Amino acid sequence: MRDNVPAYSRVDTEETATELECFPYSVQHHDEGVCLLVRMGPHRILLDCGLADISSLKKSVTKSSKLPADLVLVTHAHPDHARGLLSLHQAFPHLPIYASEVTSKLLPLSWTEQENVPQFCHALPLRSPIELQKGLVAEIFPAGHLPGAVAILLTYTTAQRAYKLLYTGDFFLSNSRLVEGLRLEELRGSDVNVLIVEGTYGTSRHPHRRNQENLLAERINQAIADGSSVLLPTPALGLGQELLMLLRSHHHFTGRDLDIWVDGAVAKGCDAYLELLPHLPPSVQNFARHQPLFWDERIRPRVRRLQSEHRHTVGISPCIVLTDVTADFSQYCQPNTGSWLVLLPEKIDVKIKKQYPTPTTIETYLLAQHSDGPGTTQLIHNLRPQHVVFVHGSAAYLADLTSLEELQNRYHIHSPLAGTRVELPIGDTFLQPAAPETNYQGEVTELDTLITITLPDAITADPRWRQFADTGLIEARWQGEELVFKGLTQRELLNQNSDRYFMSDVDCCGTCRHQRGQRCWNPASPLHNFRVTLEGYCPAFESTTNVE
């Protein structure tokens, strides 16, 4: 069987054996998790195990192969990549499991409800090639996104050649408050044959990280000024701690007489971060020398643990509460506590009720923890693999990535469904069909006072149409030479701060002085002499305005 989008036809060659294969048990995030089995020659490597139910792994065991894999490599401690590891260890206690030192220390937080969880994960050093089996070497590199998160470089060496596969897990090129981003220079020139990369945000382009933080801080500041309390539901690890650092260091809140309460598993995550302080960026360690990283009742704003008996009273005066995404928000939004603003993170599923006991406004915000579309393509162009396998994202977003002309023209692109084996022959010649058709042709009618754009009804077959046409209202903005439309949802209409949806002064190929005729002419760029999309970006960007 082959992967579903797009398909490739292999031309017969003398080489018939395929040394590299990928079999995804699950390629999605959220409840399904991510779990991939990679074969490199005789070696079977399980990459992550975010499965809630590992029965499919148990069924893979045969008489000749009593384990579902030879070894397991874990990229980071988020549940959608690690929740099935304990069950896997209990079912196959002799199966070796490896991760970074920080991840091995964070993993126990995934099973806090269980007692006497054994330390089953072996720690690997960063940036140090380790031969895990004869002819199979693994090397891990910091990937951003979360403390301890790594990209995994696997090298399988035969008498004829070396085969290299890189799996990013979740990665982020930008620096965040508590994690330094993935460094492209560490991976550039590594001669990767296969890249397995996440596609969480598809081809979406995000404002710069600092702009995202400022927009969020401004919205929280506005709510507090209006007399409302703010509820921030987050996962236990990652986003919650990033938000705390933002609130403690942003100029809207430093020195302000304000209480920040932390509840549930998010508080346990803060405790875990404190034990990992030597592994956090130097700037964070320097901050901790002058004041506590999280728990601080002396310096304003005050950061405190929220005890269960105080949940129903914390909003009497405006405050900020960080809690679990699975929490019942009614226990905070009580009738005697005034109004609340609930801010939900994009790309994270949160269950909400239609009504709460007190006036409650629900909005979303973007504080990205993954690279956007330009960041993903930037990584690919720097590594220049023969095969690119997209995982971890909605089917529609992954299809957007596989349909990019700039990728279709240069690489063998795969986006496999769960349970679909993908052969990854190196050196074979492929006949690559045209990219799947995802464009829709329409007509523009310009009248005296308005413009009408007519599109064929085939566009409504896409599952994303329902959300796009939710209210019948759209926003439009220029992106290079293209006009981009965005549908407004009912929730977004409640947010009067419409500036959050617009980007200005975007650094992209469309505004780069080296882009002419939609082709890059900068010898220092990894895209040199390639056709580029106007919304693309690379480290060699130089503005046409020559303004710093």
Coordinates of C-alpha atoms in Angstrom, one line a residue:
M1 CA 0.0 0.0 0.0
R2 CA 1.1 3.6 -0.6
D3 CA 0.3 6.8 1.1
N4 CA -2.8 8.7 0.0
V5 CA -1.8 12.2 -1.1
P6 CA 0.0 12.6 -3.4
A7 CA 0.8 9.2 -5.0
Y8 CA 3.9 8.4 -6.9
S9 CA 4.7 5.8 -9.6
R10 CA 8.1 4.2 -9.2
V11 CA 10.2 3.5 -12.3
D12 CA 11.8 0.1 -12.4
T13 CA 15.5 0.2 -11.6
E14 CA 18.1 -2.3 -10.7
E15 CA 17.6 -1.6 -7.0
T16 CA 14.5 -3.5 -5.8
A17 CA 15.0 -3.5 -2.1
T18 CA 13.7 -0.6 0.0
E19 CA 15.9 0.1 3.0
L20 CA 13.6 2.8 4.5
E21 CA 9.9 2.5 5.3
C22 CA 7.4 4.3 7.5
F23 CA 4.3 2.8 9.0
P24 CA 2.1 5.3 10.9
Y25 CA -0.1 3.9 13.6
S26 CA -1.5 7.4 14.1
V27 CA -0.6 10.7 12.4
Q28 CA -3.0 13.1 14.1
H29 CA -2.7 15.1 17.3
H30 CA -5.2 15.7 20.1
D31 CA -7.0 12.5 21.2
E32 CA -5.4 10.1 18.6
G33 CA -1.8 11.1 19.3
V34 CA 1.2 10.5 17.1
C35 CA 2.9 7.1 16.7
L36 CA 5.1 6.0 13.8
L37 CA 7.1 2.9 13.1
V38 CA 10.2 3.4 10.9
R39 CA 12.2 0.6 9.4
M40 CA 15.8 1.2 8.4
G41 CA 17.2 -2.0 7.0
P42 CA 16.7 -4.6 9.7
H43 CA 16.0 -2.1 12.5
R44 CA 12.5 -1.2 13.6
I45 CA 12.2 2.1 15.5
L46 CA 9.0 3.4 17.1
L47 CA 8.9 7.2 17.0
D48 CA 6.7 8.6 19.8
C49 CA 3.7 6.8 21.3
G50 CA 0.8 9.2 21.8
L51 CA -1.8 6.4 21.5
A52 CA -4.4 6.2 24.2
D53 CA -5.0 2.6 23.2
I54 CA -1.9 0.5 22.3
S55 CA -3.9 -2.5 21.1
S56 CA -2.7 -2.0 17.6
L57 CA 0.9 -2.2 18.8
K58 CA 0.1 -5.4 20.7
K59 CA -1.4 -7.0 17.6
S60 CA 1.8 -6.3 15.6
V61 CA 3.7 -8.8 17.7
T62 CA 4.4 -12.1 15.9
K63 CA 6.3 -15.3 16.8
S64 CA 9.4 -14.1 15.1
S65 CA 9.1 -10.6 16.5
K66 CA 8.0 -10.6 20.1
L67 CA 8.3 -6.9 20.4
P68 CA 6.4 -4.2 18.4
A69 CA 9.8 -2.5 17.7
D70 CA 13.5 -2.8 18.5
L71 CA 13.5 0.4 20.4
V72 CA 11.4 3.6 21.1
L73 CA 12.5 7.2 20.6
V74 CA 10.4 9.9 22.2
T75 CA 10.6 13.6 21.0
H76 CA 8.9 15.3 24.0
A77 CA 6.6 14.9 27.0
H78 CA 3.3 16.2 25.6
P79 CA 0.5 13.6 25.9
D80 CA -0.2 13.4 22.1
H81 CA 3.4 12.1 21.7
A82 CA 3.9 10.2 25.0
R83 CA 0.6 9.2 26.7
G84 CA 0.9 5.5 25.6
L85 CA 4.4 5.0 26.8
L86 CA 3.6 3.7 30.3
S87 CA 1.1 1.1 28.9
L88 CA 3.7 0.2 26.3
H89 CA 6.4 -0.3 29.0
Q90 CA 4.0 -2.4 31.1
A91 CA 3.1 -4.6 28.1
F92 CA 6.7 -4.9 26.9
P93 CA 9.0 -4.2 29.8
H94 CA 12.1 -5.3 27.8
L95 CA 11.5 -2.7 25.1
P96 CA 14.1 0.1 25.4
I97 CA 12.7 3.6 25.5
Y98 CA 14.9 6.7 24.9
A99 CA 14.4 10.4 25.2
S100 CA 16.3 13.5 26.2
E101 CA 17.3 14.0 29.8
V102 CA 14.7 16.7 30.3
T103 CA 11.9 14.7 28.7
S104 CA 12.7 11.7 30.9
K105 CA 12.1 13.9 33.9
L106 CA 8.9 15.4 32.6
L107 CA 7.2 12.2 31.5
P108 CA 6.0 11.2 35.0
L109 CA 3.6 14.2 34.9
S110 CA 1.6 12.3 32.3
W111 CA 0.5 9.7 34.9
T112 CA 0.1 11.6 38.1
E113 CA -3.0 9.7 38.9
Q114 CA -1.1 6.4 39.1
E115 CA 1.2 5.5 42.0
N116 CA 4.7 4.0 41.9
V117 CA 5.3 4.8 38.2
P118 CA 8.7 3.3 37.3
Q119 CA 11.5 5.3 35.7
F120 CA 11.6 3.4 32.4
C121 CA 12.9 6.1 30.0
H122 CA 16.7 6.1 29.3
A123 CA 18.2 9.6 28.8
L124 CA 20.2 10.4 25.7
P125 CA 22.7 13.3 25.6
L126 CA 22.1 16.2 23.2
R127 CA 24.2 16.5 20.0
S128 CA 26.1 13.3 20.6
P129 CA 25.8 10.4 18.2
I130 CA 24.9 7.2 20.0
E131 CA 25.0 3.7 18.4
L132 CA 21.8 2.1 19.7
Q133 CA 22.1 -1.0 17.6
K134 CA 24.8 -2.3 15.2
G135 CA 24.8 0.1 12.3
L136 CA 22.1 2.4 13.7
V137 CA 23.1 5.7 15.2
A138 CA 20.8 8.2 16.8
E139 CA 21.5 11.9 17.5
I140 CA 19.1 14.4 19.1
F141 CA 18.9 18.1 18.7
P142 CA 16.8 20.7 20.6
A143 CA 13.6 21.4 18.7
G144 CA 12.1 24.3 20.5
H145 CA 8.4 24.0 21.4
L146 CA 8.9 22.6 24.9
P147 CA 11.9 22.0 27.3
G148 CA 13.5 18.7 26.4
A149 CA 11.8 18.5 22.9
V150 CA 14.1 17.2 20.3
A151 CA 14.4 16.4 16.6
I152 CA 15.8 12.9 16.1
L153 CA 18.4 12.2 13.4
L154 CA 18.8 8.4 12.6
T155 CA 21.7 7.1 10.5
Y156 CA 21.7 3.5 9.2
T157 CA 25.0 2.6 7.6
T158 CA 25.5 -0.3 5.2
A159 CA 28.6 -1.4 3.2
Q160 CA 27.3 0.6 0.2
R161 CA 26.0 3.8 1.8
A162 CA 24.5 5.6 4.8
Y163 CA 20.8 6.3 5.0
K164 CA 19.7 9.3 7.1
L165 CA 16.2 10.1 8.5
L166 CA 15.2 13.1 10.5
Y167 CA 12.0 13.2 12.6
T168 CA 11.2 16.6 14.0
G169 CA 8.3 15.8 16.4
D170 CA 6.8 19.1 17.3
F171 CA 9.3 21.9 16.5
F172 CA 9.4 25.7 16.6
L173 CA 12.1 27.8 14.9
S174 CA 11.4 30.9 17.0
N175 CA 12.6 31.5 20.6
S176 CA 9.8 31.5 23.2
R177 CA 10.0 32.7 26.8
L178 CA 11.3 29.4 28.2
V179 CA 12.7 27.5 25.2
E180 CA 15.2 28.4 22.5
G181 CA 14.0 27.6 19.0
L182 CA 15.4 24.9 16.7
R183 CA 18.7 26.0 15.2
L184 CA 18.7 25.3 11.5
E185 CA 22.5 25.7 11.3
E186 CA 22.9 22.5 13.5
L187 CA 21.0 20.4 10.9
R188 CA 22.0 22.1 7.7
G189 CA 24.3 20.0 5.6
S190 CA 23.4 16.7 7.4
D191 CA 22.5 15.0 4.0
V192 CA 19.1 13.9 5.2
N193 CA 17.3 11.4 2.8
V194 CA 13.9 11.4 4.6
L195 CA 12.3 14.2 6.7
I196 CA 9.3 13.4 8.8
V197 CA 7.9 16.7 9.8
E198 CA 4.8 18.0 11.5
G199 CA 2.2 20.1 9.8
T200 CA 0.1 21.5 12.7
Y201 CA -0.5 24.9 11.1
G202 CA -0.5 23.8 7.5
T203 CA 0.4 26.7 5.2
S204 CA -0.8 29.4 7.7
R205 CA 1.5 32.4 8.2
H206 CA 1.7 33.9 11.7
P207 CA 2.7 37.4 13.0
H208 CA 6.1 37.5 14.7
R209 CA 6.1 35.8 18.1
R210 CA 6.5 39.2 20.0
N211 CA 3.5 40.6 18.1
Q212 CA 1.4 37.6 19.3
E213 CA 2.5 38.2 22.9
N214 CA 1.7 41.9 22.7
L215 CA -1.7 41.3 21.3
L216 CA -2.5 38.8 24.0
A217 CA -1.1 41.0 26.8
E218 CA -3.1 44.0 25.5
R219 CA -6.4 42.0 25.5
I220 CA -5.8 40.8 29.1
N221 CA -4.8 44.3 30.2
Q222 CA -8.1 45.6 28.6
A223 CA -10.2 43.0 30.4
I224 CA -8.6 43.8 33.8
A225 CA -9.0 47.5 33.3
D226 CA -12.7 46.9 32.5
G227 CA -13.1 45.1 35.9
S228 CA -13.2 41.5 34.5
S229 CA -11.2 38.6 35.7
V230 CA -9.4 36.5 33.1
L231 CA -9.4 32.7 32.9
L232 CA -6.6 31.0 30.8
P233 CA -7.1 27.2 30.4
T234 CA -3.9 25.6 29.2
P235 CA -2.1 22.1 29.0
A236 CA -0.1 21.1 32.0
L237 CA 3.3 21.7 30.3
G238 CA 4.4 24.4 27.9
L239 CA 1.8 27.0 27.2
G240 CA 0.9 27.7 30.9
Q241 CA 4.4 28.3 32.0
E242 CA 5.0 30.5 28.9
L243 CA 2.0 32.6 29.8
L244 CA 3.2 33.0 33.4
M245 CA 6.6 34.3 32.2
L246 CA 4.8 36.7 29.8
L247 CA 2.5 38.0 32.5
R248 CA 5.5 38.5 34.9
S249 CA 7.7 40.3 32.5
H250 CA 5.4 42.3 30.2
H251 CA 5.2 46.0 30.8
H252 CA 1.4 45.9 31.1
F253 CA 1.8 43.9 34.3
T254 CA 5.2 44.4 36.0
G255 CA 4.7 46.1 39.3
R256 CA 0.9 45.9 39.0
D257 CA -1.2 45.2 42.1
L258 CA -2.6 42.0 40.6
D259 CA -3.0 38.4 41.7
I260 CA -2.2 35.5 39.3
W261 CA -3.6 32.2 40.5
V262 CA -2.4 28.8 39.2
D263 CA -4.5 25.7 39.6
G264 CA -4.4 22.0 38.8
A265 CA -1.8 20.2 36.7
V266 CA -0.5 23.6 35.4
A267 CA 0.9 24.2 39.0
K268 CA 2.5 20.8 39.0
G269 CA 4.1 21.7 35.6
C270 CA 5.6 24.8 37.2
D271 CA 7.1 22.8 39.9
A272 CA 8.7 20.5 37.3
Y273 CA 10.1 23.5 35.4
L274 CA 11.8 24.7 38.6
E275 CA 13.6 21.4 39.0
L276 CA 14.9 21.8 35.4
L277 CA 16.2 25.3 35.8
P278 CA 19.8 24.4 34.7
H279 CA 18.4 23.2 31.4
L280 CA 16.4 26.4 30.6
P281 CA 17.8 29.3 28.5
P282 CA 20.5 31.5 30.2
S283 CA 18.1 34.5 30.2
V284 CA 15.6 32.5 32.3
Q285 CA 18.3 31.4 34.7
N286 CA 19.4 35.0 35.1
F287 CA 15.8 36.0 35.8
A288 CA 15.6 33.3 38.5
R289 CA 18.7 34.7 40.2
H290 CA 16.9 38.0 41.0
Q291 CA 13.4 36.7 41.7
P292 CA 11.4 33.4 41.8
L293 CA 10.6 32.1 38.4
F294 CA 6.9 31.3 39.3
W295 CA 5.8 31.3 42.9
D296 CA 6.2 34.9 44.3
E297 CA 3.9 36.8 46.7
R298 CA 6.4 39.6 47.3
I299 CA 6.9 41.1 43.8
R300 CA 3.9 42.3 41.8
P301 CA 2.1 40.8 40.1
R302 CA 1.8 38.1 42.7
V303 CA 1.8 34.5 41.5
R304 CA 0.1 32.0 43.9
R305 CA -1.2 28.4 44.0
L306 CA -5.0 28.3 44.0
Q307 CA -6.4 26.0 46.7
S308 CA -9.6 24.2 45.9
E309 CA -11.5 25.9 48.7
H310 CA -10.8 29.4 47.2
R311 CA -11.9 28.7 43.6
H312 CA -15.3 30.1 44.1
T313 CA -14.1 33.5 45.4
V314 CA -11.0 34.4 43.4
G315 CA -12.8 36.6 41.0
I316 CA -14.3 39.0 43.6
S317 CA -11.6 41.5 42.5
P318 CA -10.1 41.3 39.0
C319 CA -7.4 38.6 38.7
I320 CA -5.9 36.1 36.3
V321 CA -6.4 32.3 36.7
L322 CA -4.4 29.7 34.9
T323 CA -6.0 26.2 35.0
D324 CA -6.2 22.9 33.2
V325 CA -7.9 22.8 29.7
T326 CA -10.1 19.9 31.1
A327 CA -11.3 21.9 34.2
D328 CA -14.9 22.9 34.7
F329 CA -14.9 26.7 34.3
S330 CA -18.1 27.0 36.3
Q331 CA -16.1 26.5 39.5
Y332 CA -14.4 29.9 38.9
C333 CA -17.1 31.8 37.1
Q334 CA -19.4 32.1 40.2
P335 CA -22.3 34.5 40.5
N336 CA -20.6 36.6 43.2
T337 CA -17.3 37.1 41.3
G338 CA -18.2 39.6 38.6
S339 CA -17.6 39.1 34.9
W340 CA -15.0 36.8 33.3
L341 CA -13.1 36.7 30.1
V342 CA -12.2 33.1 29.1
L343 CA -9.3 33.1 26.6
L344 CA -8.9 29.8 24.8
P345 CA -5.7 28.9 22.9
E346 CA -6.1 28.1 19.2
K347 CA -5.3 24.6 18.0
I348 CA -6.1 23.1 21.5
D349 CA -9.5 21.5 22.1
V350 CA -11.3 22.9 25.1
K351 CA -14.8 21.9 26.1
I352 CA -17.0 24.9 27.0
K353 CA -20.6 25.3 28.2
K354 CA -23.1 27.5 26.5
Q355 CA -23.8 29.4 29.8
Y356 CA -22.1 30.1 33.0
P357 CA -23.4 31.4 36.4
T358 CA -21.9 34.9 35.8
P359 CA -21.4 37.1 32.7
T360 CA -18.7 35.3 30.7
T361 CA -17.1 36.2 27.4
I362 CA -15.2 33.5 25.5
E363 CA -12.5 34.4 22.9
T364 CA -9.5 32.7 21.3
Y365 CA -5.9 33.9 21.0
L366 CA -2.8 32.8 19.1
L367 CA 0.4 32.1 21.0
A368 CA 2.0 29.6 18.6
Q369 CA 4.0 26.7 20.0
H370 CA 4.7 25.2 16.5
S371 CA 6.2 26.6 13.4
D372 CA 3.9 28.1 10.8
G373 CA 3.8 27.2 7.1
P374 CA 6.8 29.4 6.1
G375 CA 8.8 28.0 9.0
T376 CA 8.0 24.5 7.9
T377 CA 9.0 25.1 4.3
Q378 CA 12.1 26.9 5.5
L379 CA 13.2 23.8 7.4
I380 CA 12.6 21.6 4.4
H381 CA 14.5 23.8 2.0
N382 CA 17.5 24.0 4.3
L383 CA 17.7 20.1 4.6
R384 CA 16.7 19.3 1.0
P385 CA 15.7 15.7 1.6
Q386 CA 14.6 13.3 -1.1
H387 CA 11.4 12.4 0.7
V388 CA 9.2 14.6 3.0
V389 CA 6.5 12.9 5.1
F390 CA 3.9 15.2 6.7
V391 CA 2.2 14.1 10.0
H392 CA 0.6 15.7 13.0
G393 CA -2.2 18.0 11.7
S394 CA -5.7 18.0 10.3
A395 CA -6.2 16.3 7.0
A396 CA -7.1 19.6 5.3
Y397 CA -3.9 21.3 6.6
L398 CA -1.7 18.5 5.6
A399 CA -3.2 18.5 2.2
D400 CA -2.5 22.2 1.9
L401 CA 1.2 21.5 2.5
T402 CA 1.4 18.6 0.1
S403 CA -0.1 20.8 -2.6
L404 CA 2.5 23.5 -2.4
E405 CA 4.1 23.9 -5.8
E406 CA 7.4 24.8 -4.3
L407 CA 7.5 21.4 -2.5
Q408 CA 6.0 19.4 -5.3
N409 CA 8.6 20.5 -7.7
R410 CA 11.6 19.5 -5.6
Y411 CA 10.7 16.6 -3.2
H412 CA 8.8 13.4 -3.0
I413 CA 5.9 14.4 -0.8
H414 CA 3.9 12.0 1.4
S415 CA 0.9 12.5 3.7
P416 CA 0.0 8.9 4.8
L417 CA -3.2 7.8 6.5
A418 CA -2.9 5.7 9.7
G419 CA -2.3 2.1 8.8
T420 CA -0.8 2.9 5.4
R421 CA 2.8 1.7 4.8
V422 CA 5.0 4.2 3.0
E423 CA 8.1 2.9 1.1
L424 CA 10.9 5.5 0.9
P425 CA 13.3 4.2 -1.8
I426 CA 16.5 6.3 -2.0
G427 CA 18.0 6.9 -5.4
D428 CA 15.0 5.5 -7.4
T429 CA 13.5 7.6 -10.1
F430 CA 9.9 8.8 -9.6
L431 CA 7.3 10.0 -12.0
Q432 CA 5.5 12.7 -10.1
P433 CA 2.0 13.7 -11.1
A434 CA 0.7 17.2 -11.1
A435 CA -0.2 18.7 -7.7
P436 CA -3.8 18.0 -6.5
E437 CA -6.1 20.7 -7.6
T438 CA -7.1 22.9 -4.7
N439 CA -7.7 26.2 -6.5
Y440 CA -11.1 27.5 -7.5
Q441 CA -11.7 29.9 -10.4
G442 CA -14.3 32.6 -10.1
E443 CA -15.3 36.0 -11.4
V444 CA -14.8 39.5 -10.1
T445 CA -17.5 42.1 -10.8
E446 CA -16.6 45.7 -9.9
L447 CA -19.6 48.0 -9.4
D448 CA -19.8 51.7 -8.3
T449 CA -19.8 51.0 -4.6
L450 CA -18.9 47.4 -4.1
I451 CA -17.1 44.4 -5.6
T452 CA -18.7 41.0 -6.0
I453 CA -16.6 37.8 -6.1
T454 CA -18.3 34.7 -7.4
L455 CA -17.0 31.2 -6.8
P456 CA -18.2 27.8 -7.9
D457 CA -20.3 25.8 -5.3
A458 CA -17.7 23.0 -5.5
I459 CA -15.8 24.9 -2.8
T460 CA -18.5 24.1 -0.3
A461 CA -17.5 20.4 -0.4
D462 CA -14.3 21.2 1.6
P463 CA -15.0 20.6 5.3
R464 CA -13.4 24.0 6.1
W465 CA -16.2 25.9 4.3
R466 CA -18.7 25.6 7.2
Q467 CA -16.3 27.5 9.5
F468 CA -15.4 30.0 6.8
A469 CA -19.0 30.8 6.0
D470 CA -20.2 30.6 9.7
T471 CA -21.4 34.3 9.8
G472 CA -21.3 35.2 6.2
L473 CA -18.8 37.9 7.0
I474 CA -15.2 38.0 5.8
E475 CA -12.0 40.0 6.2
A476 CA -9.6 40.6 3.3
R477 CA -5.9 41.7 3.3
W478 CA -3.1 41.9 0.8
Q479 CA -0.3 39.4 1.1
G480 CA 2.3 40.3 -1.5
E481 CA 0.5 40.4 -4.8
E482 CA -2.3 38.2 -3.6
L483 CA -5.6 39.1 -1.8
V484 CA -6.3 36.7 1.1
F485 CA -9.8 36.2 2.5
K486 CA -10.6 35.0 6.1
G487 CA -14.0 34.0 7.3
L488 CA -15.2 35.6 10.6
T489 CA -16.7 33.2 13.2
Q490 CA -19.3 34.3 15.8
R491 CA -16.7 34.1 18.5
E492 CA -14.3 36.4 16.6
L493 CA -17.0 38.9 16.1
L494 CA -17.3 39.3 19.9
N495 CA -13.7 40.5 20.0
Q496 CA -13.7 44.2 19.0
N497 CA -9.9 44.2 18.8
S498 CA -9.9 43.5 15.1
D499 CA -6.3 44.6 14.7
R500 CA -5.3 41.1 15.9
Y501 CA -6.2 39.6 12.5
F502 CA -3.9 41.8 10.5
M503 CA -0.2 41.7 10.0
S504 CA 1.9 44.6 9.0
D505 CA 5.6 44.9 7.9
V506 CA 5.8 41.2 7.1
D507 CA 9.2 39.9 6.2
C508 CA 8.7 37.6 3.2
C509 CA 9.9 36.9 -0.3
G510 CA 7.4 39.4 -1.7
T511 CA 9.2 42.2 0.2
C512 CA 12.7 40.9 -0.3
R513 CA 15.1 42.9 -2.5
H514 CA 16.5 39.7 -4.0
Q515 CA 13.2 38.4 -5.3
R516 CA 12.6 39.1 -9.0
G517 CA 10.1 37.4 -11.2
Q518 CA 9.0 35.3 -8.3
R519 CA 12.5 33.7 -8.2
C520 CA 15.3 34.1 -5.6
W521 CA 18.5 35.7 -6.8
N522 CA 20.4 35.8 -3.5
P523 CA 23.5 33.4 -3.6
A524 CA 23.4 33.4 0.2
S525 CA 19.9 32.0 0.3
P526 CA 19.0 28.2 0.4
L527 CA 16.3 29.1 -2.1
H528 CA 18.8 30.6 -4.6
N529 CA 17.7 30.2 -8.2
F530 CA 14.5 28.5 -7.1
R531 CA 11.0 29.8 -7.8
V532 CA 9.5 31.1 -4.5
T533 CA 6.1 31.9 -3.2
L534 CA 5.7 35.6 -2.3
E535 CA 4.7 34.7 1.3
G536 CA 7.8 32.5 1.8
Y537 CA 10.7 33.5 4.0
C538 CA 14.4 32.5 4.5
P539 CA 17.2 33.6 6.8
A540 CA 18.8 35.6 4.0
F541 CA 15.9 38.0 3.8
E542 CA 16.7 41.7 3.1
S543 CA 14.0 44.3 3.0
T544 CA 13.4 46.4 -0.1
T545 CA 13.2 49.4 2.1
N546 CA 16.7 48.9 3.6
V547 CA 15.2 50.0 6.9
E548 CA 16.4 48.2 10.0

